[in-house]
CSV table of C-alpha atoms in Angstrom, one decimal:
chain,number,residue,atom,x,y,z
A,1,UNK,CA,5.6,-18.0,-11.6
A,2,UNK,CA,5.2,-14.1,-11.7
A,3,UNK,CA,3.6,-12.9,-8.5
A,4,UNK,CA,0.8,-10.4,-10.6
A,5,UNK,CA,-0.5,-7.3,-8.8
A,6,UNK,CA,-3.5,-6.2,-10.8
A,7,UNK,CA,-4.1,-2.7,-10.7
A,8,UNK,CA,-0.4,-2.5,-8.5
A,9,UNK,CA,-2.8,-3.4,-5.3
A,10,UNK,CA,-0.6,-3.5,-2.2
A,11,UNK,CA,2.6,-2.7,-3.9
A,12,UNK,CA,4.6,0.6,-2.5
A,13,UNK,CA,6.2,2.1,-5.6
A,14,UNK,CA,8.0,5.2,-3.7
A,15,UNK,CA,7.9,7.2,-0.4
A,16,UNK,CA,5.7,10.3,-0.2
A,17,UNK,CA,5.5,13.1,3.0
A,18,UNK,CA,2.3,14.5,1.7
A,19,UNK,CA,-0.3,12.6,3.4
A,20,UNK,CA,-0.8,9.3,4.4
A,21,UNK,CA,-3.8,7.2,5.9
A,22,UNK,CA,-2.9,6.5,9.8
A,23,UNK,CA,-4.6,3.0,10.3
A,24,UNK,CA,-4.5,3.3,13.8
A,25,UNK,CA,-6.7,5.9,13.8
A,26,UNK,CA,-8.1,5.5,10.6
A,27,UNK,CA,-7.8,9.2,9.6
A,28,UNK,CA,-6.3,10.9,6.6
A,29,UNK,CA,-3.0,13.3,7.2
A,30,UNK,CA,-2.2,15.9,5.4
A,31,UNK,CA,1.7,16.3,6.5
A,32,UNK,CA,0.6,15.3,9.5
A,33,UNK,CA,-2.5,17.2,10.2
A,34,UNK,CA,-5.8,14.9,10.2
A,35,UNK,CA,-8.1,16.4,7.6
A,36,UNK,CA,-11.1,16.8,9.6
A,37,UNK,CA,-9.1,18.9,11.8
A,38,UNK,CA,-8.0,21.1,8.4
A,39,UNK,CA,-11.7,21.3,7.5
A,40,UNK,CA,-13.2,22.2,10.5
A,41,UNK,CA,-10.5,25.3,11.5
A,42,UNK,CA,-8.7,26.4,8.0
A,43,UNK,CA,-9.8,28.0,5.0
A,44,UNK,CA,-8.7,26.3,1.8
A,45,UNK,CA,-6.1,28.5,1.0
A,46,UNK,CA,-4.3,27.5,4.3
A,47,UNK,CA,-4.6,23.6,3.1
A,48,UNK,CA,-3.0,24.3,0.0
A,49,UNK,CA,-0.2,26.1,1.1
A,50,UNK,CA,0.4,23.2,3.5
A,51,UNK,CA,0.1,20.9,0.9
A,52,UNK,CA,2.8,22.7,-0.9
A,53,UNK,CA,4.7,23.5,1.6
A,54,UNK,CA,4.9,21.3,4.4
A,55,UNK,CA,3.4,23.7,7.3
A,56,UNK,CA,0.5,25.7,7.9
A,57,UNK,CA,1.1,29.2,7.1
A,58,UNK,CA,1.1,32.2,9.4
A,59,UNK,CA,-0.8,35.6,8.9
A,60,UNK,CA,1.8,36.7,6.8
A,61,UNK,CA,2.5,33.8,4.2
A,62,UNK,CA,-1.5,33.0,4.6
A,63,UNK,CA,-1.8,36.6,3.1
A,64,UNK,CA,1.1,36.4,0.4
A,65,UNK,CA,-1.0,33.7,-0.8
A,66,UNK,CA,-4.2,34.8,-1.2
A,67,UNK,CA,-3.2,38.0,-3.1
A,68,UNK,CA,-1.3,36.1,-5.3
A,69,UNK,CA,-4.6,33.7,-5.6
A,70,UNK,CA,-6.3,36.8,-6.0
A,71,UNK,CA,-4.5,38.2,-9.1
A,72,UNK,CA,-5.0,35.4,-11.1
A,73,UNK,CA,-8.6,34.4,-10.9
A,74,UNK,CA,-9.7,36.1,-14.0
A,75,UNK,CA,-10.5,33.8,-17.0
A,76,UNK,CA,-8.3,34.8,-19.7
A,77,UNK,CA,-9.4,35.7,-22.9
A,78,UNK,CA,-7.5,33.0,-24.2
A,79,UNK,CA,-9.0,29.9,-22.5
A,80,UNK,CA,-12.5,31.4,-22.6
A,81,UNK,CA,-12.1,31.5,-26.3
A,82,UNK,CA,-10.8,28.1,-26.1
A,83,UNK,CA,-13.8,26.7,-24.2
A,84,UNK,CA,-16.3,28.4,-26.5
A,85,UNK,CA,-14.6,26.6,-29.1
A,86,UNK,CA,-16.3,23.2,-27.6
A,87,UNK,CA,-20.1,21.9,-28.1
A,88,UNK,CA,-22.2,22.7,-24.8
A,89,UNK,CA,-23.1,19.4,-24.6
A,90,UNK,CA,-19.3,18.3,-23.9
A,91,UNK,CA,-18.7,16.8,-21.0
A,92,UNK,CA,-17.1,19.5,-18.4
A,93,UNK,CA,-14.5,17.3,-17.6
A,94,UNK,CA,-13.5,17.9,-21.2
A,95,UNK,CA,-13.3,21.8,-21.2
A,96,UNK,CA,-11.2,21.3,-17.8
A,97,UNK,CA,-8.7,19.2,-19.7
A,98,UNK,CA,-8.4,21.9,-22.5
A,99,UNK,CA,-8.2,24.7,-20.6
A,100,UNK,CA,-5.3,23.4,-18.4
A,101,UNK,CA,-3.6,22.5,-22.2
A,102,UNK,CA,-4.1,26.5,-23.1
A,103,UNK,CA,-3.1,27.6,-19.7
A,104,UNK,CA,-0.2,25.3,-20.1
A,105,UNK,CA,0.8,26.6,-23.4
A,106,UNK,CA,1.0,30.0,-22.8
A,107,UNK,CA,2.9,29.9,-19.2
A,108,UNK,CA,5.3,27.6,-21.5
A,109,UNK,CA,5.6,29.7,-24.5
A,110,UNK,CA,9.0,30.3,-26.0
A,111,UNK,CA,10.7,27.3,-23.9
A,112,UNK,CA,12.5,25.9,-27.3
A,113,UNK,CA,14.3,23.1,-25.3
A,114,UNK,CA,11.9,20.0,-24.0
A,115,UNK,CA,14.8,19.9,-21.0
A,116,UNK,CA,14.2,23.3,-19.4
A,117,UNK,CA,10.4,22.7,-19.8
A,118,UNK,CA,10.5,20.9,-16.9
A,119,UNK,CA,11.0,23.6,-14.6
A,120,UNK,CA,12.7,24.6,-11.1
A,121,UNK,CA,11.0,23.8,-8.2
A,122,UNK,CA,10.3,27.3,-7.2
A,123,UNK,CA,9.1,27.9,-11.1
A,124,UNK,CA,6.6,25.1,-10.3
A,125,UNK,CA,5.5,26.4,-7.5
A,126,UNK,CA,4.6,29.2,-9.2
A,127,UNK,CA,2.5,27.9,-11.3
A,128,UNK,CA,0.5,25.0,-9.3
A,129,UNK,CA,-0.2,28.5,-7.7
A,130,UNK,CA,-1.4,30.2,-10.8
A,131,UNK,CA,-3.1,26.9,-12.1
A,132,UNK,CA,-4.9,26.6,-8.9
A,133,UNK,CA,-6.3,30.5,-9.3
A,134,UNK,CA,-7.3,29.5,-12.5
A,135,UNK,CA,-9.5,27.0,-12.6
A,136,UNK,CA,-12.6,28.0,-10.3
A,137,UNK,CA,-13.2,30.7,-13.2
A,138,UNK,CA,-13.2,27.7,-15.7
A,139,UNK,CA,-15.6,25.5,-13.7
A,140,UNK,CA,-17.5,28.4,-12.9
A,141,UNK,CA,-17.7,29.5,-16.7
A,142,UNK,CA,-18.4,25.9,-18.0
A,143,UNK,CA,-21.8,25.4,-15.9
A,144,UNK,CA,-22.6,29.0,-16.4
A,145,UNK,CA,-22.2,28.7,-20.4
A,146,UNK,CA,-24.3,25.2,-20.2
A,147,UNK,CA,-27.4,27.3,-18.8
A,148,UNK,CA,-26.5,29.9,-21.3
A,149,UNK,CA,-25.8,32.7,-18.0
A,150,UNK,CA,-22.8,35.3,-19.0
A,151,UNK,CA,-19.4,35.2,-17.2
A,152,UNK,CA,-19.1,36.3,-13.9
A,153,UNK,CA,-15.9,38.4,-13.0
A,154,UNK,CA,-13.8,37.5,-9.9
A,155,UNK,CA,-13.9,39.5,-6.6
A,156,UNK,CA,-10.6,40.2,-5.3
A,157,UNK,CA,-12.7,41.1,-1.5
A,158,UNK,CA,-13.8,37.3,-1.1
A,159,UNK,CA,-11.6,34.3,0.0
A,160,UNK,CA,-11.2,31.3,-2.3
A,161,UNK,CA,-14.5,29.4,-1.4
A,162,UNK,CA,-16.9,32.3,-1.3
A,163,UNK,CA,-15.2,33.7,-4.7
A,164,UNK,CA,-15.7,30.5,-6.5
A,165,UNK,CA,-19.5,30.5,-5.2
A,166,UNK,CA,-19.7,33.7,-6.4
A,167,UNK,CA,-18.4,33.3,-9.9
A,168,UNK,CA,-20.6,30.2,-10.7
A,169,UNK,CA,-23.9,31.7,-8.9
A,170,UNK,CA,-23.6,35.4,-8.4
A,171,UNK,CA,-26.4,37.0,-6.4
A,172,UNK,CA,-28.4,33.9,-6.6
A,173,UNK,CA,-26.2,32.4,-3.5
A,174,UNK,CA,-25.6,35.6,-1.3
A,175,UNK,CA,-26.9,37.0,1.0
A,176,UNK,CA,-24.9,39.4,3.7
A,177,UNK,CA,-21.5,40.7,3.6
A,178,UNK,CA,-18.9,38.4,4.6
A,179,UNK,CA,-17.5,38.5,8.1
A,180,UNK,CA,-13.8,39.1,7.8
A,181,UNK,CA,-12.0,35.5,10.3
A,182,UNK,CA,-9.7,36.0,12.7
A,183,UNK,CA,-5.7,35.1,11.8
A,184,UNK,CA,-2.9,33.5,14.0
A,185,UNK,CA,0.2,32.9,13.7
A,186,UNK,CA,1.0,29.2,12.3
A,187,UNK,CA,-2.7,28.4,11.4
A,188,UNK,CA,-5.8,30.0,11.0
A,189,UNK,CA,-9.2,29.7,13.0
A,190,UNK,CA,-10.9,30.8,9.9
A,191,UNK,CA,-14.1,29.3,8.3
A,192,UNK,CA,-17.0,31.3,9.0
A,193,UNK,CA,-19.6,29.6,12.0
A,194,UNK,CA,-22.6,27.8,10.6
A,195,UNK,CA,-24.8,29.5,13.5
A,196,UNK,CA,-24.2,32.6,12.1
A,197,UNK,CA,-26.0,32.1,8.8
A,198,UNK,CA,-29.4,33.3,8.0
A,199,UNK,CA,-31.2,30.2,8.1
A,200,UNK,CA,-33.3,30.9,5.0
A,201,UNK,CA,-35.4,28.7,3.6
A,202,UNK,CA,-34.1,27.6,-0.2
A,203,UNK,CA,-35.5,25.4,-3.0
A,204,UNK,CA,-32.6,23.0,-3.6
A,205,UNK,CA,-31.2,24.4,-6.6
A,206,UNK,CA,-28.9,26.5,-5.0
A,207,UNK,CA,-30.5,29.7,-4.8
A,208,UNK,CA,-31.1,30.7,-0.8
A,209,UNK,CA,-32.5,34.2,-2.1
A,210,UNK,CA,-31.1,37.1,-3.9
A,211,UNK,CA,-29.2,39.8,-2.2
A,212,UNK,CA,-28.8,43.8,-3.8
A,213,UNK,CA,-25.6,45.7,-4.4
A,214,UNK,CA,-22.1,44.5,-4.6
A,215,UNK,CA,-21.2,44.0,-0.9
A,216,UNK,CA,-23.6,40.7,-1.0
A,217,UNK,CA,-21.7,37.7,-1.0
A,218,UNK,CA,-22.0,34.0,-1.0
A,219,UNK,CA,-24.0,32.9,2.5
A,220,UNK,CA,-22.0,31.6,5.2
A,221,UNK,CA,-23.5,28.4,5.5
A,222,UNK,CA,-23.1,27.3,1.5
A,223,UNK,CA,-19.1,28.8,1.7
A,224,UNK,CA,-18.4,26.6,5.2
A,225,UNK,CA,-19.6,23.3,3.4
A,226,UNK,CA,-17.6,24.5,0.1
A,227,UNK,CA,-14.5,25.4,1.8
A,228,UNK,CA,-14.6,21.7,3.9
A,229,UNK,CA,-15.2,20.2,0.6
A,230,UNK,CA,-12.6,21.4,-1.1
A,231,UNK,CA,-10.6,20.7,2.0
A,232,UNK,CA,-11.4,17.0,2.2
A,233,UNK,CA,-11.0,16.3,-1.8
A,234,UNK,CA,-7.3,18.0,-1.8
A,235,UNK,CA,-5.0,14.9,-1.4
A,236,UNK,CA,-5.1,11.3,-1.0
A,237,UNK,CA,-1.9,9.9,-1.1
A,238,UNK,CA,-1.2,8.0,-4.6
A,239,UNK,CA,-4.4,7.5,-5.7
A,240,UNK,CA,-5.1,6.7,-9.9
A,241,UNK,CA,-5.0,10.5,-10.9
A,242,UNK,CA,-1.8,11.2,-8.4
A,243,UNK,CA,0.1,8.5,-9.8
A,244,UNK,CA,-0.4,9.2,-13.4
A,245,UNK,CA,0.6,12.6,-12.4
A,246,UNK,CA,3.8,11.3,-10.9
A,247,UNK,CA,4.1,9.0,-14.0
A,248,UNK,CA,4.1,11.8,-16.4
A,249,UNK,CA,6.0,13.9,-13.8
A,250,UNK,CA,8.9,11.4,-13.9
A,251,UNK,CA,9.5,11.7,-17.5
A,252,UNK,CA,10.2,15.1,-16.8
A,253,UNK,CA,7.8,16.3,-18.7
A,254,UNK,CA,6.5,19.7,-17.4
A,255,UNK,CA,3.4,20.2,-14.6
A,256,UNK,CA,0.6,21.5,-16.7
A,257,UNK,CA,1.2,18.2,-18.7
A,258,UNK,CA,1.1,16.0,-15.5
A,259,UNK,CA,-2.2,18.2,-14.6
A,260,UNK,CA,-4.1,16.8,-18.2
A,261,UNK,CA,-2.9,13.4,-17.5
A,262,UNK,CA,-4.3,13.4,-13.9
A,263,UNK,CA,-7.9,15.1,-14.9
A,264,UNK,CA,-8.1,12.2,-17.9
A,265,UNK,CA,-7.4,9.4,-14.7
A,266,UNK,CA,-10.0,11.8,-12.9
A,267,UNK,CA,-12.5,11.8,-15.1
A,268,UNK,CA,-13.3,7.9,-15.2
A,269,UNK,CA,-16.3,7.1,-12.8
A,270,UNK,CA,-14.3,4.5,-10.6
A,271,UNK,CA,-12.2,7.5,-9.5
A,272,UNK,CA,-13.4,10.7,-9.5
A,273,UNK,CA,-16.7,10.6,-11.8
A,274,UNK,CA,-18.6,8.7,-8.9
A,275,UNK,CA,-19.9,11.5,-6.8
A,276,UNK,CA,-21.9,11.9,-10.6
A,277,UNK,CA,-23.0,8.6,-10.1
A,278,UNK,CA,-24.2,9.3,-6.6
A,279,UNK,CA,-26.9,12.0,-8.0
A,280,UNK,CA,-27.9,9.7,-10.8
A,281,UNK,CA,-28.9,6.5,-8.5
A,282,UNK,CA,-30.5,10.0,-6.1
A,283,UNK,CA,-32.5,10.6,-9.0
A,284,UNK,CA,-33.1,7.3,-10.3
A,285,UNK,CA,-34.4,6.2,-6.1
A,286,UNK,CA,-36.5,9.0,-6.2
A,287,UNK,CA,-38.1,8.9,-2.5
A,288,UNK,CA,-36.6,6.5,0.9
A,289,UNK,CA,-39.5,4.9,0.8
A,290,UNK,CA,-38.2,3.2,-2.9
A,291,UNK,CA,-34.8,2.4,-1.5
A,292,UNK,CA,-35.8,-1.4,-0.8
A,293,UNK,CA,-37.1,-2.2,-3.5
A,294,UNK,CA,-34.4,-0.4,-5.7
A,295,UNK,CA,-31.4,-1.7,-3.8
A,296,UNK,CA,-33.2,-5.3,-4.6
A,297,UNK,CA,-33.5,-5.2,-8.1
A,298,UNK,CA,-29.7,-3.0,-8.5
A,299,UNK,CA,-27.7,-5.9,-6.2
A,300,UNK,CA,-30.2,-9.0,-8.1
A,301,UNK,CA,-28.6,-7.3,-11.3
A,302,UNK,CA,-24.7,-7.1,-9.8
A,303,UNK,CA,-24.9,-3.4,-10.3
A,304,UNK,CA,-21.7,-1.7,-9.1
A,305,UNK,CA,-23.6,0.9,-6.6
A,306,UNK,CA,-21.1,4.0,-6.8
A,307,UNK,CA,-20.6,6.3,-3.0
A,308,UNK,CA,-19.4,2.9,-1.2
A,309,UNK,CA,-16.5,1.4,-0.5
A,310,UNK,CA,-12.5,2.1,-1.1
A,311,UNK,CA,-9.7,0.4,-1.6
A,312,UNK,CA,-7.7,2.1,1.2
A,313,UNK,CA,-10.1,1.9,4.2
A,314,UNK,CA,-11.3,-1.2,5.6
A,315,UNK,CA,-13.0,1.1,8.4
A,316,UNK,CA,-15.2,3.1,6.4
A,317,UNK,CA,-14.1,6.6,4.9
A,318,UNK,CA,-12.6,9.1,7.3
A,319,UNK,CA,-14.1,11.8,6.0
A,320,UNK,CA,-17.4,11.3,4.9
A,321,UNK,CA,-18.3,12.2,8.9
A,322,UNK,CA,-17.0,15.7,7.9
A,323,UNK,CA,-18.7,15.7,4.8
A,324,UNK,CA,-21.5,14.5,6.2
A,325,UNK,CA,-21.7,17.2,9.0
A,326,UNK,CA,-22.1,19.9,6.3
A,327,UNK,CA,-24.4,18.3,4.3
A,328,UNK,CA,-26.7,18.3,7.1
A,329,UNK,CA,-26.3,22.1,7.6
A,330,UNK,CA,-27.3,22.4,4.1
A,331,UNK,CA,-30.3,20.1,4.4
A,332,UNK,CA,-31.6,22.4,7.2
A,333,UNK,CA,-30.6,25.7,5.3
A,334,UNK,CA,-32.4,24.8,2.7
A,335,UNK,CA,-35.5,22.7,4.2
A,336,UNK,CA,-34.8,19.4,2.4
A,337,UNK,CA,-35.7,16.8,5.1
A,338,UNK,CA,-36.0,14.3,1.7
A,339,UNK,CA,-32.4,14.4,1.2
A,340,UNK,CA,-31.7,13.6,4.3
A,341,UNK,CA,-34.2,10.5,4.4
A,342,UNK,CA,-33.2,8.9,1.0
A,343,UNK,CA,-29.4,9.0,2.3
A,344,UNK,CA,-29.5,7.4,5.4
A,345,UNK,CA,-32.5,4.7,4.1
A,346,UNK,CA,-29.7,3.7,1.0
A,347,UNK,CA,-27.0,4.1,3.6
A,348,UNK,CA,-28.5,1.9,6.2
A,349,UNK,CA,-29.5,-0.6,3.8
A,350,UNK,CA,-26.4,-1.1,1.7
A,351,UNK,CA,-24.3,-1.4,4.8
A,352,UNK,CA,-26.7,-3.7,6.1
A,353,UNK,CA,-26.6,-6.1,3.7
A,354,UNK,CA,-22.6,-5.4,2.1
A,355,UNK,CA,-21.4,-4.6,5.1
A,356,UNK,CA,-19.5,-2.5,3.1
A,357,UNK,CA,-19.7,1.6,4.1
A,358,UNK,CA,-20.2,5.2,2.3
A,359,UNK,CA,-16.6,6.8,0.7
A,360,UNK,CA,-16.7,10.7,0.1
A,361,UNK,CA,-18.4,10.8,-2.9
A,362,UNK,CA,-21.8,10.0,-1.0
A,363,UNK,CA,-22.3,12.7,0.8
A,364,UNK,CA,-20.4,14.7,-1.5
A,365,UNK,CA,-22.7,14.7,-4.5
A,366,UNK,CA,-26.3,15.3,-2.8
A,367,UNK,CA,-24.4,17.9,-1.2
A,368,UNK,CA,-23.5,20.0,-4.2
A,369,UNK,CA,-26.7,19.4,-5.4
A,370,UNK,CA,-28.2,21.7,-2.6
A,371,UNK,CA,-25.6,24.5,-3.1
A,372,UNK,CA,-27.0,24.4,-6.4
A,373,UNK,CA,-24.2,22.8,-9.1
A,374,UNK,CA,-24.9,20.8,-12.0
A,375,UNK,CA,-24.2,17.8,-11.9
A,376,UNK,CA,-21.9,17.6,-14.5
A,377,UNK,CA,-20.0,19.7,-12.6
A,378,UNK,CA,-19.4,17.7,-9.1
A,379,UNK,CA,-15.6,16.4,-11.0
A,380,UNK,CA,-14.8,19.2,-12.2
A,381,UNK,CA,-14.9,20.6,-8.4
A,382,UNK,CA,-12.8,17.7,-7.5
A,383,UNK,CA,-10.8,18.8,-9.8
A,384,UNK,CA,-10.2,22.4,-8.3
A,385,UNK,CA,-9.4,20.7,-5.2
A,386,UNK,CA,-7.0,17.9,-6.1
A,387,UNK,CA,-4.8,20.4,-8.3
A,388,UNK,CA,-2.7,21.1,-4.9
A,389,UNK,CA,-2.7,17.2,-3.9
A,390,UNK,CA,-1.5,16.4,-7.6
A,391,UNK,CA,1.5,19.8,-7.7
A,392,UNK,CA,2.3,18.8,-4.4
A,393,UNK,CA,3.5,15.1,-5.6
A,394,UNK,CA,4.5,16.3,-8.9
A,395,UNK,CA,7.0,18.7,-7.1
A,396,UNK,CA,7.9,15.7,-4.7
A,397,UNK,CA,8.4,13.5,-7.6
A,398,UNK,CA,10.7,15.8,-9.3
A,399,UNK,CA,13.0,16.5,-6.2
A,400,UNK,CA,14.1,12.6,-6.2
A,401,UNK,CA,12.9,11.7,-9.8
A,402,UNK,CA,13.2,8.0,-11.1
A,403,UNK,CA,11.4,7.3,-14.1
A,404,UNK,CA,8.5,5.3,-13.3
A,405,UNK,CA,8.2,2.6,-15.6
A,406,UNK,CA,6.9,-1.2,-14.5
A,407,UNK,CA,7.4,-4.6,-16.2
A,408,UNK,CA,4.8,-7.0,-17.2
A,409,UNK,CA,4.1,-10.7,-17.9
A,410,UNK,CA,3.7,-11.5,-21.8
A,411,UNK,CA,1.3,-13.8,-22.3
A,412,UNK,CA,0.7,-13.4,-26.1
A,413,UNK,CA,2.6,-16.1,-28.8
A,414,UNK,CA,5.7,-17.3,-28.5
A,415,UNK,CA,8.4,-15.7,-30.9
A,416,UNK,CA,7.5,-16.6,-34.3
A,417,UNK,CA,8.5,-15.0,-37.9
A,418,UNK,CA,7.2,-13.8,-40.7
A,419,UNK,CA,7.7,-16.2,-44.1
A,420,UNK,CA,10.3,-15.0,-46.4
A,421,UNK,CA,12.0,-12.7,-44.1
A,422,UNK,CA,15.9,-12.8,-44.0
A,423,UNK,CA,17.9,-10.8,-41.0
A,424,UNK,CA,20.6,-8.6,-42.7
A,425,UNK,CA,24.0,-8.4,-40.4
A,426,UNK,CA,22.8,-5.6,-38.0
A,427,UNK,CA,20.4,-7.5,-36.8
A,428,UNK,CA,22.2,-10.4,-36.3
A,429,UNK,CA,24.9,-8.8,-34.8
A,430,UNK,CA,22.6,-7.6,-31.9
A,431,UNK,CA,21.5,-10.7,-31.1
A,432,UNK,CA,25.2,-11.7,-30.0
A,433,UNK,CA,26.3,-8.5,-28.0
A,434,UNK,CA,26.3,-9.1,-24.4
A,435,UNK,CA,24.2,-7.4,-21.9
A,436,UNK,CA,24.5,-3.8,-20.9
A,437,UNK,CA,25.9,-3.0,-17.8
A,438,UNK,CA,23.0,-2.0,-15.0
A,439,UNK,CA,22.7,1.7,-14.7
């Protein structure tokens, strides 16, 4: 009998140097590097060069980066146009997928021959790098267009974190000018201090007070927890969105069609739409003190409560502790001791009584919520993020392609026919050739 692995659970399907889950330690590498080292010392620019590259960068390819980052941020007029084309009431996950397609388009446009759309390697690193630039100033617009608020224009003085802040809140999240980080040579000690924020006061919907002129940017305490975010959703090995990435990939079909097929896999709430799910069971809970009760009623009805468990780690989540961390800075930035209390009552409980503990998406989604995101928009972010994990492994998949393509085991009718048919001679001749050579 066919040995059946639903959903390819435990089966290894290739080999991959991008990151791997070290069960010794239980922590997530990124080529090595555990990731809650990378979020606490490197900006997210550094991660994604590593991702693509296999190193940290020094001061100098840090900074060829980031100007290159820097030139493409705009939104351009096509994609806007192409966005404003869709209902407000889309889902953003939607205008992601379509923008990619336009971006796609054009960086493709006059390739006549479906071979050469494939690319070179270094053509595709080129444009994970472009596609990366991009899409902050398509999240950005889509929330900003929901709450009917103009576009905001990128700042080529801000680093990728604050900039993206900046474009989806403007002066409602800044506060000071930005201290420049200090730079070394094979990494970067980088993400601004916590300590050294303000420590105003906010309401919870992302606004921590409005600052005047154009040197205010983004506070440091809401671009720290951005920039570890972004960090800690970047890669995770061959997950359902990497490996449909790698699946299209392996046709050899080109990167910004790989891209659409991973933010479709993205977009489902077992994979990346739970940290959605997270704020509406937040909402639905309303208050710790309702935790009990809810959490009866939700396991009495065999709901599926989304923010716990994975399929990878039997230990709990390696880097919700680093999520976690910043979501308490925001809690105190912003005064909301409620947050705090409804997370660890539904945490305590549901381990408790699953035994089963938080993934990413739980601290994740409460924590966006304070910066002040919609959301509608927490996938979308995940999106930003996982772009370098997913052109990372499309690259690899393309330097030693085979063309992914599984078996399965019919279970539907034997062969039957249809009355009054009659076979001419082709197709009884094929039925008597002998079998192909392998290869």
């Amino acid at each position: 009998m066919t040995d059946i692995k639903k959903g390819l659970a435990g089966v290894t399907v290739d080999e991959t140097a991008v990151s791997k889950v070290n069960p010794e330690t239980n922590s997530l590498l990124y080529r090595g590097y555990p990731v809650q080292e990378l979020a606490a010392t490197q900006p997210f620019e550094a991660v994604a060069y590593l991702l693509w590259n296999g190193e940290l960068p020094d001061a100098a390819q840090l900074g060829a980066l980031r100007d290159t980052e820097r030139a493409h941020r705009a939104l351009t007029d096509d994609v806007r146009a192409a966005i404003d084309l869709l209902p407000t009431s889309a889902h953003p996950m939607d205008e992601v997928r379509t923008a990619v397609s336009v971006i796609g388009a054009r960086e493709t446009a006059g390739i006549s021959n479906v071979m050469d759309a494939v690319g070179t390697p270094e053509e595709n690193l080129e444009r994970a790098v472009r596609l990366w630039a991009q899409l902050p100033a398509v999240v950005a617009y889509g929330q900003r267009r929901r709450r009917g608020q103009e576009l905001i224009e990128p700042r080529d003085d801000l680093d990728y974190a604050a900039n993206f802040l900046w474009m989806t809140f403007g002066e409602e999240i800044c506060t000071r000018p930005q201290v420049a980080e200090p730079v070394e040579a094979g990494g970067v000690a980088s993400v601004p201090d916590p300590s050294t924020g303000s420590g105003s006061s906010g309401t919870g919907s992302g606004s921590s007070g409005r600052c005047s002129g154009s040197s205010g940017v983004p506070d440091p305490v809401v671009v720290d927890a951005f920039n570890r975010s972004m960090t800690l959703y970047a890669e995770h090995s061959f997950n359902a969105s990497t490996f449909t990435a790698r699946v299209i990939a392996s046709t050899l079909s080109d990167l910004y069609s790989a891209v659409v097929g991973a933010i479709g896999a993205l977009k489902g709430p077992l994979h990346g739409g739970a940290n959605e799910a997270v704020l509406h069971v937040f909402r639905e809970i309303g208050s710790a003190e309702n935790v009990g009760p809810w959490l009866d009623a939700a396991l009495a009805d065999k709901r599926k409560i989304m923010g716990f468990g994975h399929r990878v780690y039997k230990r709990g989540d390696s880097r919700v502790p680093t999520m976690k961390a910043a979501l308490d800075t925001l809690v105190a930035h912003y005064d909301r001791p409620d947050v705090a209390a409804l997370y660890d009552a539904l945490e305590s409980q549901f381990v408790e009584r699953k035994g089963i503990y938080p993934n990413l998406d739980y601290p994740s989604g409460p924590a966006y919520d304070l910066m002040g995101f919609d959301t509608l928009t927490f996938t979308p972010l995940f999106v930003a993020a996982r772009v370098t994990g997913w052109t990372a492994h499309i690259r690899e998949q393309q330097a030693a392609n085979a063309l992914i393509r599984p078996l399965s085991a019919y279970v539907g009718p034997d062969e039957r026919h249809v009355e009054g048919y009659v076979p001419d001679a082709a197709a009884l001749e094929t039925q008597d050739r002998p079998e192909e050579a392998a290869g």
